[in-house]
Amino acid sequence: ELFGVAAIVLRHVGDLPRGDGHVDRFYSADVLPPVDSSDSDHRWIAVAELDTWSDMPPVHLQQIRTCVSDLRHPELPSPRRLPWTQPGWYSAACRWISEQAEGIVAGTVEQITCWEQSCVLRVSTQDGLLFFKALPEMYAVEIPAVEMLASRFASNIPATVAVSIEKRWLLMRDFGGRPLMDCRDSASWHSAIHVYASMQRSMELHVDQMEAVGIPARPLGDLSQHLTNLLADEAALLSGQEGGLSPEERDELRVALPGIETHVQRIERLGIADTLEHGDLHAHNINVGDDGLVFYDWTLTAVTHPFLSMAYLEQFLEGKNSALPVSLESLREAYVKHWSTIAEVPDLRQGLRSAMVLLPLYWALTYHQFIMPFLEPRDRWLREKGVPFHLRQFLRHKLRAD
């Protein structure tokens, strides 16, 4: 917009601190035709000029050279390279969208977001808005998960127009409405809890189907062993690095292992079956519209203990009580009562508290097993502190509880 050039962002290349508390942020972009190179308000620099160009700090030039090298050697990228970071990807995506949807208004395929987790395009058609979502390998499960869940809960899952499993592309209808977080009526909040918990209870009978479409099984009974393996992974803990786990913190976690197992067993004694778990159930991933509630962004969905969903939502809402039309306690009570035919409500409350304790460990393992292995080396810096961050969150939560 600044230069009047039509372009789409390919990737965030990196940041360079200025020294005054600000940073210079670098992006690469794919310039879309037509390109007017005669505009006197800005100047295009040929790659050959970079070695002799002196109008930019050397560190900035190095960022540009690295980016240009990436783009000029497409045969070199890592197998984890995100497709939407390559020139020409946008044009190919637009062609596919036009093949799948009718009545597209010319020139209305607009980039909404672009980062390592997805690239989202908004498409205007004569019948309303569509949203196109391209996913990285680590989030590929969202496509079959959404298709399978929509077949059972059509009014509560985004409606798909077309998908490409191979390309990890998802074309959905706009479901409108507004995020639950923006709703100031208690009925919408209680309805969200009721609908979601009912979906979880319903899917208890369809675990085999969920696993068949690729939704991973993550039983809490495996948590202690996975955590032991994680604590032996120096690279994942960023040992000796800024933001990494200290030797003292790692020792504290090892000492806590028996107590962790106690919480796991407390939850398992409830006799509640593993079922659908959203993976990122916060109040901005639930939309309230005229036609009801829609739950979206199923990128980290799993088959595991259902209480992790409510624990995540409760964690998200901590500190936001004044902005809510309902109390956390009332939401918690409404949720656990969906399992009151299986266990006593006081025991369910205690089980939910244990799920809150275990949640940061579950998320540390999410990063270790389902996110970091799928990032190419140049993008790891964006998420690598996730493992030590969540392990440290567990220790802080434990300290408060003690």
Tab-separated table of C-alpha atoms in Angstrom:
chain	number	residue	atom	x	y	z
A	1	GLU	CA	0.000	0.000	0.000
A	2	LEU	CA	2.830	2.407	0.840
A	3	PHE	CA	4.279	2.178	-2.669
A	4	GLY	CA	1.078	1.388	-4.557
A	5	VAL	CA	2.371	-2.096	-5.420
A	6	ALA	CA	0.109	-5.159	-5.361
A	7	ALA	CA	1.896	-7.925	-3.474
A	8	ILE	CA	1.373	-10.813	-1.094
A	9	VAL	CA	3.654	-11.586	1.839
A	10	LEU	CA	5.744	-14.736	1.461
A	11	ARG	CA	7.377	-14.897	4.873
A	12	HIS	CA	8.795	-13.029	7.821
A	13	VAL	CA	12.534	-13.099	7.106
A	14	GLY	CA	13.778	-11.844	10.468
A	15	ASP	CA	14.209	-8.962	12.900
A	16	LEU	CA	17.185	-6.693	13.544
A	17	PRO	CA	17.248	-4.664	16.794
A	18	ARG	CA	17.883	-0.959	16.306
A	19	GLY	CA	19.286	-0.438	19.782
A	20	ASP	CA	16.519	1.987	20.805
A	21	GLY	CA	14.044	-0.663	21.861
A	22	HIS	CA	12.620	-1.026	18.345
A	23	VAL	CA	13.373	-3.547	15.632
A	24	ASP	CA	13.534	-3.465	11.849
A	25	ARG	CA	11.345	-6.297	10.578
A	26	PHE	CA	12.048	-7.874	7.202
A	27	TYR	CA	9.513	-9.593	4.951
A	28	SER	CA	9.785	-11.112	1.526
A	29	ALA	CA	6.870	-10.583	-0.845
A	30	ASP	CA	5.661	-11.738	-4.235
A	31	VAL	CA	4.848	-8.703	-6.373
A	32	LEU	CA	1.753	-9.268	-8.474
A	33	PRO	CA	1.327	-8.050	-12.055
A	34	PRO	CA	1.130	-5.508	-13.464
A	35	VAL	CA	4.328	-3.931	-12.113
A	36	ASP	CA	5.066	-0.281	-12.926
A	37	SER	CA	8.842	0.133	-12.675
A	38	SER	CA	8.704	3.743	-13.909
A	39	ASP	CA	7.180	5.205	-10.726
A	40	SER	CA	9.592	7.891	-9.540
A	41	ASP	CA	8.464	7.640	-5.901
A	42	HIS	CA	10.366	4.399	-5.374
A	43	ARG	CA	13.171	2.481	-6.990
A	44	TRP	CA	13.668	-1.183	-7.793
A	45	ILE	CA	17.130	-2.544	-7.025
A	46	ALA	CA	18.585	-5.253	-9.252
A	47	VAL	CA	20.135	-8.214	-7.467
A	48	ALA	CA	23.441	-7.447	-9.188
A	49	GLU	CA	23.492	-4.030	-7.480
A	50	LEU	CA	23.383	-5.416	-3.955
A	51	ASP	CA	27.137	-5.962	-3.718
A	52	THR	CA	27.878	-2.323	-4.516
A	53	TRP	CA	24.864	-0.613	-2.993
A	54	SER	CA	25.801	1.602	-0.033
A	55	ASP	CA	22.477	3.243	0.841
A	56	MET	CA	21.573	0.622	3.433
A	57	PRO	CA	23.324	-0.658	6.590
A	58	PRO	CA	25.394	-3.814	5.927
A	59	VAL	CA	23.322	-5.922	8.333
A	60	HIS	CA	20.180	-5.023	6.374
A	61	LEU	CA	21.860	-5.925	3.112
A	62	GLN	CA	22.829	-9.305	4.540
A	63	GLN	CA	19.183	-10.043	5.360
A	64	ILE	CA	18.220	-9.179	1.791
A	65	ARG	CA	21.018	-11.295	0.295
A	66	THR	CA	19.936	-14.298	2.381
A	67	CYS	CA	16.344	-13.855	1.250
A	68	VAL	CA	17.348	-13.500	-2.409
A	69	SER	CA	19.511	-16.615	-2.191
A	70	ASP	CA	16.523	-18.576	-0.880
A	71	LEU	CA	14.297	-17.392	-3.708
A	72	ARG	CA	16.870	-17.943	-6.475
A	73	HIS	CA	17.594	-21.533	-5.462
A	74	PRO	CA	14.192	-23.225	-5.028
A	75	GLU	CA	15.861	-26.611	-5.359
A	76	LEU	CA	17.691	-26.092	-2.056
A	77	PRO	CA	14.907	-25.529	0.501
A	78	SER	CA	14.364	-27.911	3.372
A	79	PRO	CA	11.588	-30.508	2.966
A	80	ARG	CA	9.794	-28.546	5.698
A	81	ARG	CA	9.724	-25.355	3.592
A	82	LEU	CA	6.243	-23.852	3.647
A	83	PRO	CA	4.791	-23.790	0.119
A	84	TRP	CA	3.275	-20.326	0.508
A	85	THR	CA	6.748	-18.823	1.057
A	86	GLN	CA	7.643	-19.479	-2.586
A	87	PRO	CA	6.950	-17.102	-5.519
A	88	GLY	CA	4.093	-18.306	-7.716
A	89	TRP	CA	2.262	-20.130	-4.923
A	90	TYR	CA	-0.441	-17.462	-4.633
A	91	SER	CA	-1.264	-17.646	-8.345
A	92	ALA	CA	-1.547	-21.439	-8.143
A	93	ALA	CA	-3.818	-21.173	-5.093
A	94	CYS	CA	-6.042	-18.652	-6.882
A	95	ARG	CA	-6.387	-20.980	-9.876
A	96	TRP	CA	-7.424	-23.852	-7.590
A	97	ILE	CA	-9.938	-21.650	-5.774
A	98	SER	CA	-11.481	-20.570	-9.083
A	99	GLU	CA	-11.830	-24.221	-10.093
A	100	GLN	CA	-13.647	-25.102	-6.852
A	101	ALA	CA	-15.977	-22.136	-6.387
A	102	GLU	CA	-18.394	-20.340	-8.674
A	103	GLY	CA	-19.195	-16.657	-8.897
A	104	ILE	CA	-15.847	-15.344	-7.667
A	105	VAL	CA	-15.667	-11.552	-7.966
A	106	ALA	CA	-12.565	-10.656	-9.974
A	107	GLY	CA	-9.631	-9.315	-8.008
A	108	THR	CA	-11.074	-10.155	-4.593
A	109	VAL	CA	-8.754	-12.916	-3.366
A	110	GLU	CA	-7.176	-11.102	-0.430
A	111	GLN	CA	-4.414	-12.317	1.872
A	112	ILE	CA	-5.521	-12.124	5.521
A	113	THR	CA	-2.712	-13.833	7.416
A	114	CYS	CA	0.632	-15.365	6.527
A	115	TRP	CA	2.947	-16.985	9.054
A	116	GLU	CA	4.454	-20.350	9.880
A	117	GLN	CA	1.090	-21.697	11.094
A	118	SER	CA	-1.040	-20.943	8.030
A	119	CYS	CA	-1.775	-18.708	5.089
A	120	VAL	CA	-5.380	-17.489	4.903
A	121	LEU	CA	-7.052	-15.839	1.910
A	122	ARG	CA	-10.474	-14.201	1.825
A	123	VAL	CA	-12.516	-14.701	-1.347
A	124	SER	CA	-15.575	-12.678	-2.361
A	125	THR	CA	-18.200	-14.490	-4.407
A	126	GLN	CA	-21.677	-13.608	-5.584
A	127	ASP	CA	-23.017	-15.964	-2.895
A	128	GLY	CA	-20.945	-14.553	-0.017
A	129	LEU	CA	-17.476	-14.828	1.432
A	130	LEU	CA	-15.231	-17.873	1.357
A	131	PHE	CA	-12.034	-18.433	3.304
A	132	PHE	CA	-9.098	-20.417	1.982
A	133	LYS	CA	-6.634	-21.862	4.476
A	134	ALA	CA	-3.279	-23.441	3.624
A	135	LEU	CA	-1.767	-25.513	6.414
A	136	PRO	CA	1.746	-26.691	7.286
A	137	GLU	CA	2.506	-30.379	7.696
A	138	MET	CA	2.211	-30.184	11.490
A	139	TYR	CA	-1.425	-29.043	11.207
A	140	ALA	CA	-2.514	-31.298	8.341
A	141	VAL	CA	-4.948	-33.145	10.628
A	142	GLU	CA	-7.328	-30.170	10.604
A	143	ILE	CA	-8.612	-30.980	7.114
A	144	PRO	CA	-9.810	-34.567	7.691
A	145	ALA	CA	-10.870	-33.639	11.223
A	146	VAL	CA	-13.120	-30.814	10.014
A	147	GLU	CA	-14.628	-33.005	7.286
A	148	MET	CA	-15.345	-35.822	9.718
A	149	LEU	CA	-16.737	-33.564	12.457
A	150	ALA	CA	-18.881	-31.601	9.981
A	151	SER	CA	-20.559	-34.849	8.973
A	152	ARG	CA	-21.753	-35.206	12.585
A	153	PHE	CA	-22.103	-31.632	13.812
A	154	ALA	CA	-22.906	-29.700	10.636
A	155	SER	CA	-24.185	-26.588	12.419
A	156	ASN	CA	-21.177	-26.319	14.744
A	157	ILE	CA	-18.231	-26.914	12.386
A	158	PRO	CA	-17.115	-24.719	9.433
A	159	ALA	CA	-18.779	-25.807	6.186
A	160	THR	CA	-16.227	-26.860	3.571
A	161	VAL	CA	-16.549	-26.078	-0.125
A	162	ALA	CA	-13.509	-28.096	-1.212
A	163	VAL	CA	-10.332	-29.594	0.223
A	164	SER	CA	-7.016	-30.877	-1.066
A	165	ILE	CA	-5.474	-33.387	1.326
A	166	GLU	CA	-2.289	-33.521	-0.764
A	167	LYS	CA	-1.768	-29.744	-0.805
A	168	ARG	CA	-3.239	-29.243	2.693
A	169	TRP	CA	-5.755	-26.704	1.359
A	170	LEU	CA	-9.133	-26.010	2.906
A	171	LEU	CA	-11.825	-23.806	1.321
A	172	MET	CA	-14.628	-22.894	3.739
A	173	ARG	CA	-17.754	-20.790	3.768
A	174	ASP	CA	-17.770	-17.731	5.983
A	175	PHE	CA	-19.630	-18.645	9.173
A	176	GLY	CA	-20.096	-15.033	10.271
A	177	GLY	CA	-21.002	-14.104	13.808
A	178	ARG	CA	-18.573	-12.836	16.395
A	179	PRO	CA	-16.105	-14.433	18.803
A	180	LEU	CA	-17.537	-15.742	22.047
A	181	MET	CA	-15.073	-13.470	23.852
A	182	ASP	CA	-17.003	-10.459	22.529
A	183	CYS	CA	-20.385	-11.753	23.722
A	184	ARG	CA	-21.821	-10.143	26.831
A	185	ASP	CA	-24.771	-12.472	27.370
A	186	SER	CA	-24.405	-15.402	29.741
A	187	ALA	CA	-26.643	-17.614	27.572
A	188	SER	CA	-24.046	-17.720	24.762
A	189	TRP	CA	-21.313	-18.785	27.170
A	190	HIS	CA	-23.360	-21.523	28.792
A	191	SER	CA	-24.529	-22.674	25.371
A	192	ALA	CA	-20.908	-22.940	24.206
A	193	ILE	CA	-20.029	-25.121	27.190
A	194	HIS	CA	-23.100	-27.313	26.688
A	195	VAL	CA	-22.637	-27.779	22.929
A	196	TYR	CA	-18.920	-28.516	23.165
A	197	ALA	CA	-19.243	-30.947	26.086
A	198	SER	CA	-22.105	-32.699	24.246
A	199	MET	CA	-19.858	-33.084	21.193
A	200	GLN	CA	-17.194	-34.637	23.397
A	201	ARG	CA	-19.640	-37.086	24.968
A	202	SER	CA	-20.982	-38.019	21.546
A	203	MET	CA	-17.494	-38.716	20.146
A	204	GLU	CA	-16.666	-41.169	22.935
A	205	LEU	CA	-18.298	-43.780	20.697
A	206	HIS	CA	-16.286	-42.812	17.617
A	207	VAL	CA	-12.671	-42.844	18.764
A	208	ASP	CA	-11.775	-45.404	16.101
A	209	GLN	CA	-13.122	-43.109	13.390
A	210	MET	CA	-11.181	-40.140	14.741
A	211	GLU	CA	-7.944	-42.089	14.815
A	212	ALA	CA	-8.644	-43.503	11.348
A	213	VAL	CA	-8.640	-39.997	9.828
A	214	GLY	CA	-5.341	-39.168	11.535
A	215	ILE	CA	-6.340	-37.518	14.808
A	216	PRO	CA	-3.569	-38.603	17.217
A	217	ALA	CA	-4.255	-40.541	20.403
A	218	ARG	CA	-2.593	-38.814	23.359
A	219	PRO	CA	-3.633	-40.690	26.536
A	220	LEU	CA	-2.632	-39.015	29.790
A	221	GLY	CA	-1.286	-42.372	30.943
A	222	ASP	CA	1.675	-41.797	28.595
A	223	LEU	CA	2.443	-38.322	29.902
A	224	SER	CA	5.061	-39.250	32.541
A	225	GLN	CA	7.111	-41.356	30.122
A	226	HIS	CA	6.999	-38.686	27.426
A	227	LEU	CA	8.003	-36.080	29.996
A	228	THR	CA	10.964	-38.219	31.107
A	229	ASN	CA	12.092	-38.408	27.477
A	230	LEU	CA	11.665	-34.656	27.071
A	231	LEU	CA	13.769	-33.883	30.145
A	232	ALA	CA	16.609	-35.849	28.555
A	233	ASP	CA	16.468	-33.749	25.369
A	234	GLU	CA	18.978	-30.944	25.917
A	235	ALA	CA	18.209	-29.302	22.570
A	236	ALA	CA	14.464	-29.114	23.225
A	237	LEU	CA	15.038	-27.639	26.690
A	238	LEU	CA	17.428	-25.032	25.212
A	239	SER	CA	19.858	-25.901	27.994
A	240	GLY	CA	22.454	-23.178	28.447
A	241	GLN	CA	20.623	-20.776	26.118
A	242	GLU	CA	18.609	-17.635	26.762
A	243	GLY	CA	15.098	-18.604	27.784
A	244	GLY	CA	16.100	-22.240	28.219
A	245	LEU	CA	15.432	-24.459	31.196
A	246	SER	CA	18.046	-24.246	33.944
A	247	PRO	CA	19.600	-27.398	35.505
A	248	GLU	CA	17.776	-26.548	38.748
A	249	GLU	CA	14.413	-26.347	36.977
A	250	ARG	CA	15.026	-29.655	35.239
A	251	ASP	CA	15.879	-31.294	38.563
A	252	GLU	CA	12.721	-29.826	40.079
A	253	LEU	CA	10.652	-31.351	37.287
A	254	ARG	CA	12.252	-34.768	37.783
A	255	VAL	CA	11.466	-34.588	41.491
A	256	ALA	CA	7.865	-33.699	40.598
A	257	LEU	CA	7.323	-36.802	38.429
A	258	PRO	CA	5.663	-38.915	41.176
A	259	GLY	CA	3.267	-36.068	41.966
A	260	ILE	CA	2.488	-35.712	38.267
A	261	GLU	CA	1.584	-39.382	38.130
A	262	THR	CA	-0.706	-38.875	41.138
A	263	HIS	CA	-2.701	-36.282	39.183
A	264	VAL	CA	-2.873	-38.597	36.167
A	265	GLN	CA	-4.199	-41.436	38.302
A	266	ARG	CA	-6.740	-39.163	39.972
A	267	ILE	CA	-8.145	-38.291	36.553
A	268	GLU	CA	-8.063	-41.876	35.327
A	269	ARG	CA	-9.993	-43.099	38.405
A	270	LEU	CA	-12.972	-41.032	37.269
A	271	GLY	CA	-13.557	-43.644	34.557
A	272	ILE	CA	-14.105	-41.036	31.826
A	273	ALA	CA	-13.276	-42.226	28.328
A	274	ASP	CA	-10.788	-40.409	26.115
A	275	THR	CA	-12.576	-38.488	23.391
A	276	LEU	CA	-12.403	-35.385	21.210
A	277	GLU	CA	-10.118	-32.596	22.464
A	278	HIS	CA	-10.002	-29.392	20.437
A	279	GLY	CA	-6.392	-28.521	21.221
A	280	ASP	CA	-6.832	-24.739	21.283
A	281	LEU	CA	-10.235	-24.103	22.824
A	282	HIS	CA	-10.150	-20.432	23.691
A	283	ALA	CA	-12.934	-17.891	23.386
A	284	HIS	CA	-11.709	-16.533	20.051
A	285	ASN	CA	-11.967	-19.959	18.389
A	286	ILE	CA	-15.688	-20.144	19.125
A	287	ASN	CA	-18.012	-17.974	17.036
A	288	VAL	CA	-21.570	-17.048	17.978
A	289	GLY	CA	-23.866	-16.338	15.043
A	290	ASP	CA	-27.517	-16.247	14.088
A	291	ASP	CA	-27.392	-19.949	13.222
A	292	GLY	CA	-25.655	-21.015	16.444
A	293	LEU	CA	-22.130	-21.758	17.586
A	294	VAL	CA	-19.183	-22.655	15.386
A	295	PHE	CA	-15.974	-24.195	16.758
A	296	TYR	CA	-12.990	-23.735	14.460
A	297	ASP	CA	-9.167	-23.979	14.210
A	298	TRP	CA	-8.876	-27.722	14.875
A	299	THR	CA	-5.159	-27.801	14.058
A	300	LEU	CA	-4.056	-29.523	17.283
A	301	THR	CA	-7.042	-31.728	17.917
A	302	ALA	CA	-6.401	-35.068	19.624
A	303	VAL	CA	-8.046	-38.047	21.278
A	304	THR	CA	-7.306	-37.634	24.966
A	305	HIS	CA	-8.981	-36.781	28.247
A	306	PRO	CA	-11.802	-34.287	27.605
A	307	PHE	CA	-11.083	-32.168	30.704
A	308	LEU	CA	-7.974	-30.730	29.025
A	309	SER	CA	-10.312	-28.653	26.846
A	310	MET	CA	-12.031	-27.004	29.799
A	311	ALA	CA	-8.689	-26.586	31.560
A	312	TYR	CA	-7.360	-24.737	28.510
A	313	LEU	CA	-10.394	-22.479	28.269
A	314	GLU	CA	-10.196	-21.736	31.990
A	315	GLN	CA	-6.506	-20.903	31.704
A	316	PHE	CA	-7.272	-18.568	28.800
A	317	LEU	CA	-9.957	-16.783	30.845
A	318	GLU	CA	-7.863	-16.343	33.994
A	319	GLY	CA	-7.523	-12.650	34.776
A	320	LYS	CA	-10.383	-11.748	32.432
A	321	ASN	CA	-13.222	-12.227	34.933
A	322	SER	CA	-14.271	-8.589	34.813
A	323	ALA	CA	-14.837	-8.874	31.049
A	324	LEU	CA	-17.067	-11.953	31.334
A	325	PRO	CA	-20.855	-12.013	31.758
A	326	VAL	CA	-20.516	-15.255	33.728
A	327	SER	CA	-18.251	-16.592	36.457
A	328	LEU	CA	-15.589	-19.187	35.758
A	329	GLU	CA	-17.115	-21.274	38.536
A	330	SER	CA	-20.489	-21.415	36.783
A	331	LEU	CA	-18.840	-22.477	33.498
A	332	ARG	CA	-16.800	-25.107	35.304
A	333	GLU	CA	-19.902	-26.494	37.023
A	334	ALA	CA	-21.890	-26.561	33.780
A	335	TYR	CA	-19.067	-28.459	32.103
A	336	VAL	CA	-18.381	-31.196	34.678
A	337	LYS	CA	-22.089	-31.977	35.060
A	338	HIS	CA	-22.010	-33.528	31.591
A	339	TRP	CA	-20.077	-36.410	33.195
A	340	SER	CA	-22.141	-36.594	36.400
A	341	THR	CA	-23.597	-39.963	35.377
A	342	ILE	CA	-20.071	-41.415	35.497
A	343	ALA	CA	-18.622	-39.886	38.682
A	344	GLU	CA	-19.676	-37.720	41.600
A	345	VAL	CA	-19.531	-33.979	40.972
A	346	PRO	CA	-16.981	-33.289	43.776
A	347	ASP	CA	-14.675	-35.900	42.230
A	348	LEU	CA	-15.188	-34.352	38.790
A	349	ARG	CA	-14.228	-30.941	40.166
A	350	GLN	CA	-11.061	-32.436	41.621
A	351	GLY	CA	-10.318	-34.138	38.324
A	352	LEU	CA	-10.666	-30.821	36.495
A	353	ARG	CA	-8.232	-29.230	38.957
A	354	SER	CA	-5.753	-32.008	38.176
A	355	ALA	CA	-6.226	-31.357	34.456
A	356	MET	CA	-5.324	-27.710	35.110
A	357	VAL	CA	-2.107	-28.855	36.805
A	358	LEU	CA	-1.188	-31.169	33.922
A	359	LEU	CA	-2.126	-28.792	31.090
A	360	PRO	CA	1.267	-26.989	30.816
A	361	LEU	CA	3.022	-30.373	30.601
A	362	TYR	CA	0.614	-31.491	27.872
A	363	TRP	CA	1.448	-28.308	25.965
A	364	ALA	CA	5.199	-28.722	26.435
A	365	LEU	CA	4.817	-32.166	24.854
A	366	THR	CA	2.637	-30.677	22.097
A	367	TYR	CA	5.546	-28.460	21.129
A	368	HIS	CA	8.087	-31.270	21.477
A	369	GLN	CA	6.162	-33.900	19.501
A	370	PHE	CA	3.794	-32.070	17.175
A	371	ILE	CA	5.259	-28.638	16.396
A	372	MET	CA	9.045	-28.410	16.603
A	373	PRO	CA	9.822	-31.571	14.543
A	374	PHE	CA	7.918	-30.071	11.603
A	375	LEU	CA	9.639	-26.683	11.493
A	376	GLU	CA	12.563	-26.140	9.198
A	377	PRO	CA	15.727	-24.861	10.932
A	378	ARG	CA	15.320	-21.245	9.842
A	379	ASP	CA	11.847	-21.038	11.463
A	380	ARG	CA	12.605	-22.833	14.722
A	381	TRP	CA	13.495	-19.594	16.508
A	382	LEU	CA	9.837	-18.563	16.261
A	383	ARG	CA	8.589	-21.408	18.477
A	384	GLU	CA	11.600	-23.016	20.149
A	385	LYS	CA	10.956	-21.405	23.527
A	386	GLY	CA	7.547	-23.061	23.733
A	387	VAL	CA	8.879	-26.183	25.475
A	388	PRO	CA	10.783	-24.445	28.309
A	389	PHE	CA	8.014	-21.836	28.640
A	390	HIS	CA	5.313	-24.414	29.343
A	391	LEU	CA	7.527	-26.483	31.637
A	392	ARG	CA	8.205	-23.322	33.610
A	393	GLN	CA	4.467	-22.590	33.687
A	394	PHE	CA	3.933	-25.973	35.329
A	395	LEU	CA	6.524	-25.183	38.000
A	396	ARG	CA	4.880	-21.825	38.724
A	397	HIS	CA	1.441	-23.413	38.940
A	398	LYS	CA	2.838	-26.102	41.231
A	399	LEU	CA	4.482	-23.465	43.443
A	400	ARG	CA	1.139	-21.642	43.842
A	401	ALA	CA	-0.625	-24.920	44.605
A	402	ASP	CA	1.983	-25.882	47.211
